[in-house]
XYZ file of C-alpha atoms in Angstrom:
360
model
C -0.215 0.207 -0.193
C 0.774 3.810 -0.302
C 1.072 5.642 2.743
C -1.375 8.404 2.645
C -2.629 11.147 5.429
C -4.624 13.850 6.086
C -2.754 17.613 7.129
C -3.830 18.892 10.264
C -6.722 21.145 11.535
C -7.306 23.209 14.138
C -10.748 22.959 15.882
C -10.876 26.552 16.944
C -8.292 29.722 17.442
C -6.498 28.862 14.303
C -3.747 31.737 13.288
C -4.409 33.970 10.836
C -1.400 33.177 9.129
C 0.577 29.828 9.713
C 4.093 30.173 10.504
C 6.781 28.174 8.580
C 10.348 27.799 7.572
C 12.160 26.222 4.620
C 11.006 22.579 4.336
C 8.376 22.507 7.229
C 4.657 24.194 7.417
C 2.707 24.791 10.313
C -1.231 23.904 10.247
C -1.868 27.522 12.353
C -0.743 27.392 15.589
C 2.735 28.904 16.594
C 3.267 27.373 20.021
C 2.879 24.239 22.273
C 1.551 24.201 25.991
C 4.095 24.790 28.157
C 3.207 21.987 30.380
C 3.537 19.104 27.201
C 1.707 16.552 26.437
C 0.833 12.520 27.378
C -0.529 10.359 24.664
C -2.754 7.705 25.103
C -4.653 4.806 23.197
C -8.139 4.658 22.458
C -8.292 0.707 23.040
C -6.066 -2.605 24.059
C -5.335 -3.308 20.244
C -4.279 0.314 19.351
C -1.635 0.268 22.469
C -0.716 -3.076 22.219
C 0.128 -2.612 18.289
C 1.131 1.281 18.457
C 3.053 1.908 21.219
C 6.139 0.776 20.939
C 6.428 3.506 17.610
C 4.988 5.708 19.664
C 7.406 5.601 22.648
C 10.513 6.098 20.043
C 8.290 9.080 18.714
C 7.491 10.494 21.978
C 11.476 10.125 23.125
C 12.140 12.210 19.878
C 9.682 14.599 20.597
C 10.616 15.461 23.858
C 14.264 15.450 23.148
C 13.664 18.348 20.519
C 11.125 20.435 21.818
C 12.381 20.169 25.578
C 9.010 19.440 26.846
C 7.213 16.495 28.352
C 5.819 14.042 26.287
C 4.511 11.192 27.998
C 2.954 8.049 26.773
C 0.634 6.242 28.581
C -1.113 2.747 27.545
C -3.985 2.210 29.628
C -6.928 2.027 27.182
C -9.529 5.108 27.429
C -12.427 4.049 25.207
C -13.739 4.987 21.925
C -15.969 7.966 23.217
C -13.442 9.261 25.826
C -13.260 13.448 25.753
C -9.597 14.355 25.651
C -8.947 17.304 27.813
C -6.102 20.122 27.207
C -2.862 18.258 26.784
C -3.628 14.833 25.943
C -3.404 13.205 22.321
C -4.955 10.211 21.043
C -3.981 7.752 19.055
C -6.130 4.455 17.447
C -6.014 1.760 15.020
C -9.421 1.434 12.802
C -10.152 -0.034 9.409
C -10.535 2.817 6.665
C -10.866 5.383 9.407
C -10.350 8.714 7.244
C -12.765 10.300 4.604
C -11.194 13.035 3.081
C -13.025 16.409 1.921
C -13.610 16.463 -2.149
C -11.249 18.847 -3.052
C -8.544 17.378 -0.827
C -7.776 20.273 1.450
C -6.772 20.221 5.145
C -10.711 21.276 5.973
C -13.771 19.010 6.143
C -12.453 15.503 6.802
C -14.262 13.201 8.757
C -13.613 10.342 11.186
C -15.668 6.702 10.659
C -15.710 3.801 12.456
C -17.083 1.739 10.175
C -14.674 1.097 7.810
C -16.428 3.217 5.196
C -13.139 5.673 4.973
C -10.618 5.581 2.136
C -8.187 3.236 1.580
C -4.902 3.178 2.701
C -5.242 6.369 4.506
C -4.308 7.461 7.542
C -5.137 10.860 9.251
C -3.993 12.926 12.321
C -5.507 16.390 13.633
C -4.568 19.014 16.173
C -7.258 21.188 18.544
C -6.473 24.875 19.445
C -9.030 25.439 22.086
C -6.446 28.447 22.774
C -5.664 30.591 20.481
C -2.541 29.900 18.156
C -1.721 27.186 20.523
C -1.548 23.355 19.993
C -4.011 21.860 23.117
C -4.708 18.264 21.941
C -5.001 15.875 19.520
C -5.833 12.667 17.981
C -4.821 10.465 14.945
C -6.195 7.109 13.393
C -3.874 4.549 11.771
C -5.734 2.600 8.990
C -5.052 -1.062 9.967
C -4.489 -2.151 6.372
C -0.792 -0.963 7.072
C -0.355 -3.723 9.898
C -0.872 -7.499 9.377
C -3.523 -9.342 11.725
C -0.613 -9.977 14.642
C -0.276 -6.020 14.431
C 2.988 -6.097 12.693
C 3.839 -3.421 10.071
C 2.694 -4.748 6.694
C 5.506 -6.485 4.500
C 5.058 -3.356 1.862
C 6.056 -1.053 4.813
C 8.813 -2.688 7.433
C 9.462 -1.558 10.816
C 11.006 1.534 9.812
C 8.849 2.891 7.152
C 5.863 2.116 9.555
C 7.935 4.098 12.535
C 7.797 7.158 9.841
C 4.213 6.642 9.150
C 3.339 6.749 13.156
C 5.615 9.691 13.194
C 3.930 11.916 10.411
C 0.730 11.569 12.057
C 2.124 12.450 15.507
C 3.254 15.452 13.612
C -0.195 16.237 12.538
C -1.361 16.443 16.285
C 1.598 18.618 17.329
C 0.600 20.900 14.619
C 2.920 20.465 11.661
C 1.576 20.343 8.206
C 2.632 18.763 5.202
C 6.029 20.361 4.261
C 5.427 20.752 0.738
C 6.043 24.001 -0.797
C 2.941 24.040 -2.905
C 0.177 22.126 -3.831
C 2.377 20.082 -5.935
C 3.035 16.553 -4.232
C 6.341 16.185 -4.970
C 8.084 19.599 -4.558
C 9.241 18.757 -0.942
C 12.701 20.062 0.287
C 14.913 17.573 0.032
C 17.623 18.164 2.493
C 21.421 18.192 2.342
C 21.013 17.240 6.004
C 19.883 13.658 5.182
C 19.349 13.313 1.117
C 15.760 12.901 2.307
C 12.388 14.434 2.426
C 11.370 15.667 5.735
C 9.240 13.049 7.672
C 6.219 15.562 7.408
C 6.620 15.931 3.289
C 3.214 13.771 1.484
C 3.559 10.403 2.305
C 4.106 9.413 -1.260
C 7.169 11.641 -1.504
C 8.520 10.760 2.304
C 10.498 8.834 4.483
C 10.620 6.123 1.691
C 14.328 5.601 2.738
C 13.623 3.451 5.891
C 16.498 5.098 7.573
C 16.387 3.790 11.047
C 17.115 5.681 14.236
C 15.672 8.955 14.081
C 12.156 10.387 13.975
C 12.572 13.751 12.345
C 14.683 15.118 9.789
C 16.578 18.326 10.045
C 13.540 20.354 8.692
C 10.545 18.981 10.703
C 12.967 19.762 13.674
C 13.032 23.295 13.095
C 9.227 23.428 12.678
C 9.113 21.515 16.162
C 11.843 24.045 18.185
C 9.679 27.178 16.369
C 6.473 25.539 18.159
C 8.227 24.654 21.403
C 10.159 28.064 21.674
C 6.526 29.613 21.240
C 5.720 27.800 24.439
C 8.581 29.000 26.540
C 10.662 25.664 26.419
C 14.059 26.294 26.971
C 15.888 24.503 24.380
C 19.497 23.445 23.994
C 21.362 25.799 21.907
C 21.960 25.062 18.196
C 24.587 26.513 15.886
C 28.271 26.427 14.492
C 30.969 25.193 16.450
C 34.017 26.925 15.795
C 37.892 26.155 16.482
C 41.015 27.035 15.086
C 41.687 29.654 12.149
C 38.028 30.546 12.853
C 37.155 27.316 10.971
C 34.053 25.611 11.563
C 32.924 21.904 12.919
C 31.835 20.228 9.701
C 30.444 17.060 8.539
C 32.323 16.334 5.610
C 30.038 17.214 2.183
C 26.774 17.852 4.594
C 26.492 13.737 4.146
C 24.338 12.355 7.012
C 25.862 8.538 6.027
C 26.949 6.789 9.021
C 30.664 7.028 9.336
C 30.946 10.351 7.544
C 34.189 11.760 8.642
C 34.309 15.282 10.575
C 36.450 17.917 9.406
C 37.223 21.698 9.916
C 35.894 23.912 6.890
C 35.124 27.288 6.276
C 31.740 28.422 8.090
C 28.712 28.780 6.071
C 25.142 28.212 6.818
C 24.615 24.694 5.534
C 23.336 22.381 7.754
C 26.363 20.248 7.924
C 27.885 22.983 10.569
C 24.420 23.015 12.596
C 24.853 21.432 16.273
C 22.948 21.068 19.176
C 24.948 19.902 22.186
C 22.301 18.368 24.152
C 22.047 17.621 27.812
C 21.891 13.901 27.470
C 25.697 14.165 26.347
C 25.465 13.846 22.632
C 26.149 16.741 20.329
C 23.912 16.525 17.280
C 23.670 17.542 13.479
C 21.494 16.364 10.824
C 19.234 14.320 13.318
C 23.004 11.965 14.131
C 25.507 11.810 16.720
C 29.119 13.062 16.976
C 30.428 9.302 17.399
C 33.882 8.417 18.490
C 34.662 5.304 16.276
C 34.287 1.891 17.759
C 34.522 3.854 21.555
C 38.551 3.474 20.991
C 40.817 5.627 22.950
C 43.775 5.692 20.594
C 45.121 9.236 19.738
C 43.784 9.722 16.282
C 40.930 7.855 16.289
C 37.935 8.864 13.783
C 35.261 10.964 14.562
C 32.416 10.929 12.675
C 28.827 10.997 12.393
C 26.389 7.810 13.210
C 22.832 6.839 14.363
C 22.343 8.068 17.465
C 22.258 4.667 20.021
C 23.078 6.081 23.370
C 26.596 4.459 23.498
C 29.558 5.479 25.540
C 30.917 6.442 22.015
C 28.920 9.462 21.901
C 28.836 10.644 24.999
C 30.674 14.311 25.051
C 31.139 17.018 27.827
C 32.299 20.903 27.584
C 34.924 21.849 29.820
C 35.842 25.123 31.101
C 38.799 25.307 28.275
C 36.517 24.969 25.249
C 37.474 21.224 24.852
C 35.035 18.758 23.678
C 36.030 16.177 26.087
C 35.054 12.297 25.264
C 33.398 10.816 28.285
C 34.607 7.865 28.262
C 38.450 8.121 27.290
C 39.113 11.458 28.840
C 39.977 12.569 25.501
C 39.331 15.764 23.298
C 38.305 16.412 19.770
C 41.437 17.469 18.044
C 42.149 19.039 14.636
C 44.796 16.955 12.970
C 48.307 18.484 12.688
C 46.472 21.567 14.174
C 46.227 23.035 10.299
C 43.739 25.210 9.349
C 43.200 24.046 5.686
C 39.315 23.522 4.861
C 39.044 19.327 5.132
C 41.518 18.695 7.680
C 40.405 15.883 9.562
C 39.130 16.123 13.222
C 40.240 13.038 15.541
C 40.286 12.118 19.027
C 43.687 12.938 21.094
C 45.034 13.421 24.404
C 44.412 16.896 25.922
C 47.059 19.584 25.381
C 47.279 23.476 25.651
C 47.263 23.775 21.786
C 44.462 25.797 20.076
C 43.564 23.169 18.041
C 41.742 21.682 20.847
C 39.474 24.607 22.102
C 36.201 25.028 20.551
C 33.536 27.580 20.847
C 30.106 26.159 21.027
C 26.407 27.582 20.841
C 25.132 28.924 23.534
């Protein structure tokens, strides 16, 4: 089946002009609740089948927005009236009925299976002006087997992205297409992929595991979280010797891509987020000490975030970026300031090639 999805619509209080950026669009809201959200399930089947994917997406949503995003697997029933701060998710057979014009207004949700084939949908409500106050999403069971596993035509990662796409709608994000043309989403140099929030027939088909959002989707989430007063981890350039920037070679998010220094520019390969969990992220992936080795000269690259010791860093008072497990630091090989000089692991010393200015 081809994954299809509804764009979000607000039940009330919709902003006059939706904020947006390159590669992401808001459905109309401009901020989140400062108290965060709890995702619940309509029935036990929905919880059993969807919770593993919802939990992974919720963890990423919480990390990106710096707001609480909890998951409660206790079923609430199909007639449950959600309060402010709750998002409900359920599995139904063909639950979504799109409007005749294919737009974002006039969608219907049905429980009798009379909706469109291969179509899931998600919506947000805005009972407080300009704010995502709650949401609800419905996943078509045609994307799953009778045992509740992703259909072979989708696979695990594609299905996780499908769930994440619908949760994105419940969190106020619209389809990321730049116009009504379904194939014109921004394919980012950050990942080489379309945003998760792109129209699904064009999005997340690469099946890349390990991340809920691409760089562009993340910017939309950060914008809405900032509007709600969230204190976000800083994002920006990391500058070092010769005023050169810490750079993902070629702006490529492939696992193992070498980290280097390069003349500072506006590319996403130089946009870093030092997280509270000790990771340093760019392009939706993590700064990684290859195989967690402690040898001087060990490769520093980009890799899928995995929670391992190879991806835990701290920034000390001297401005060194310290690999926690080894105690060694990021070092510009040979102290060269030439574009393309590799960044490596090395024992700490007093040379300028180990001093970095990080986003604040």
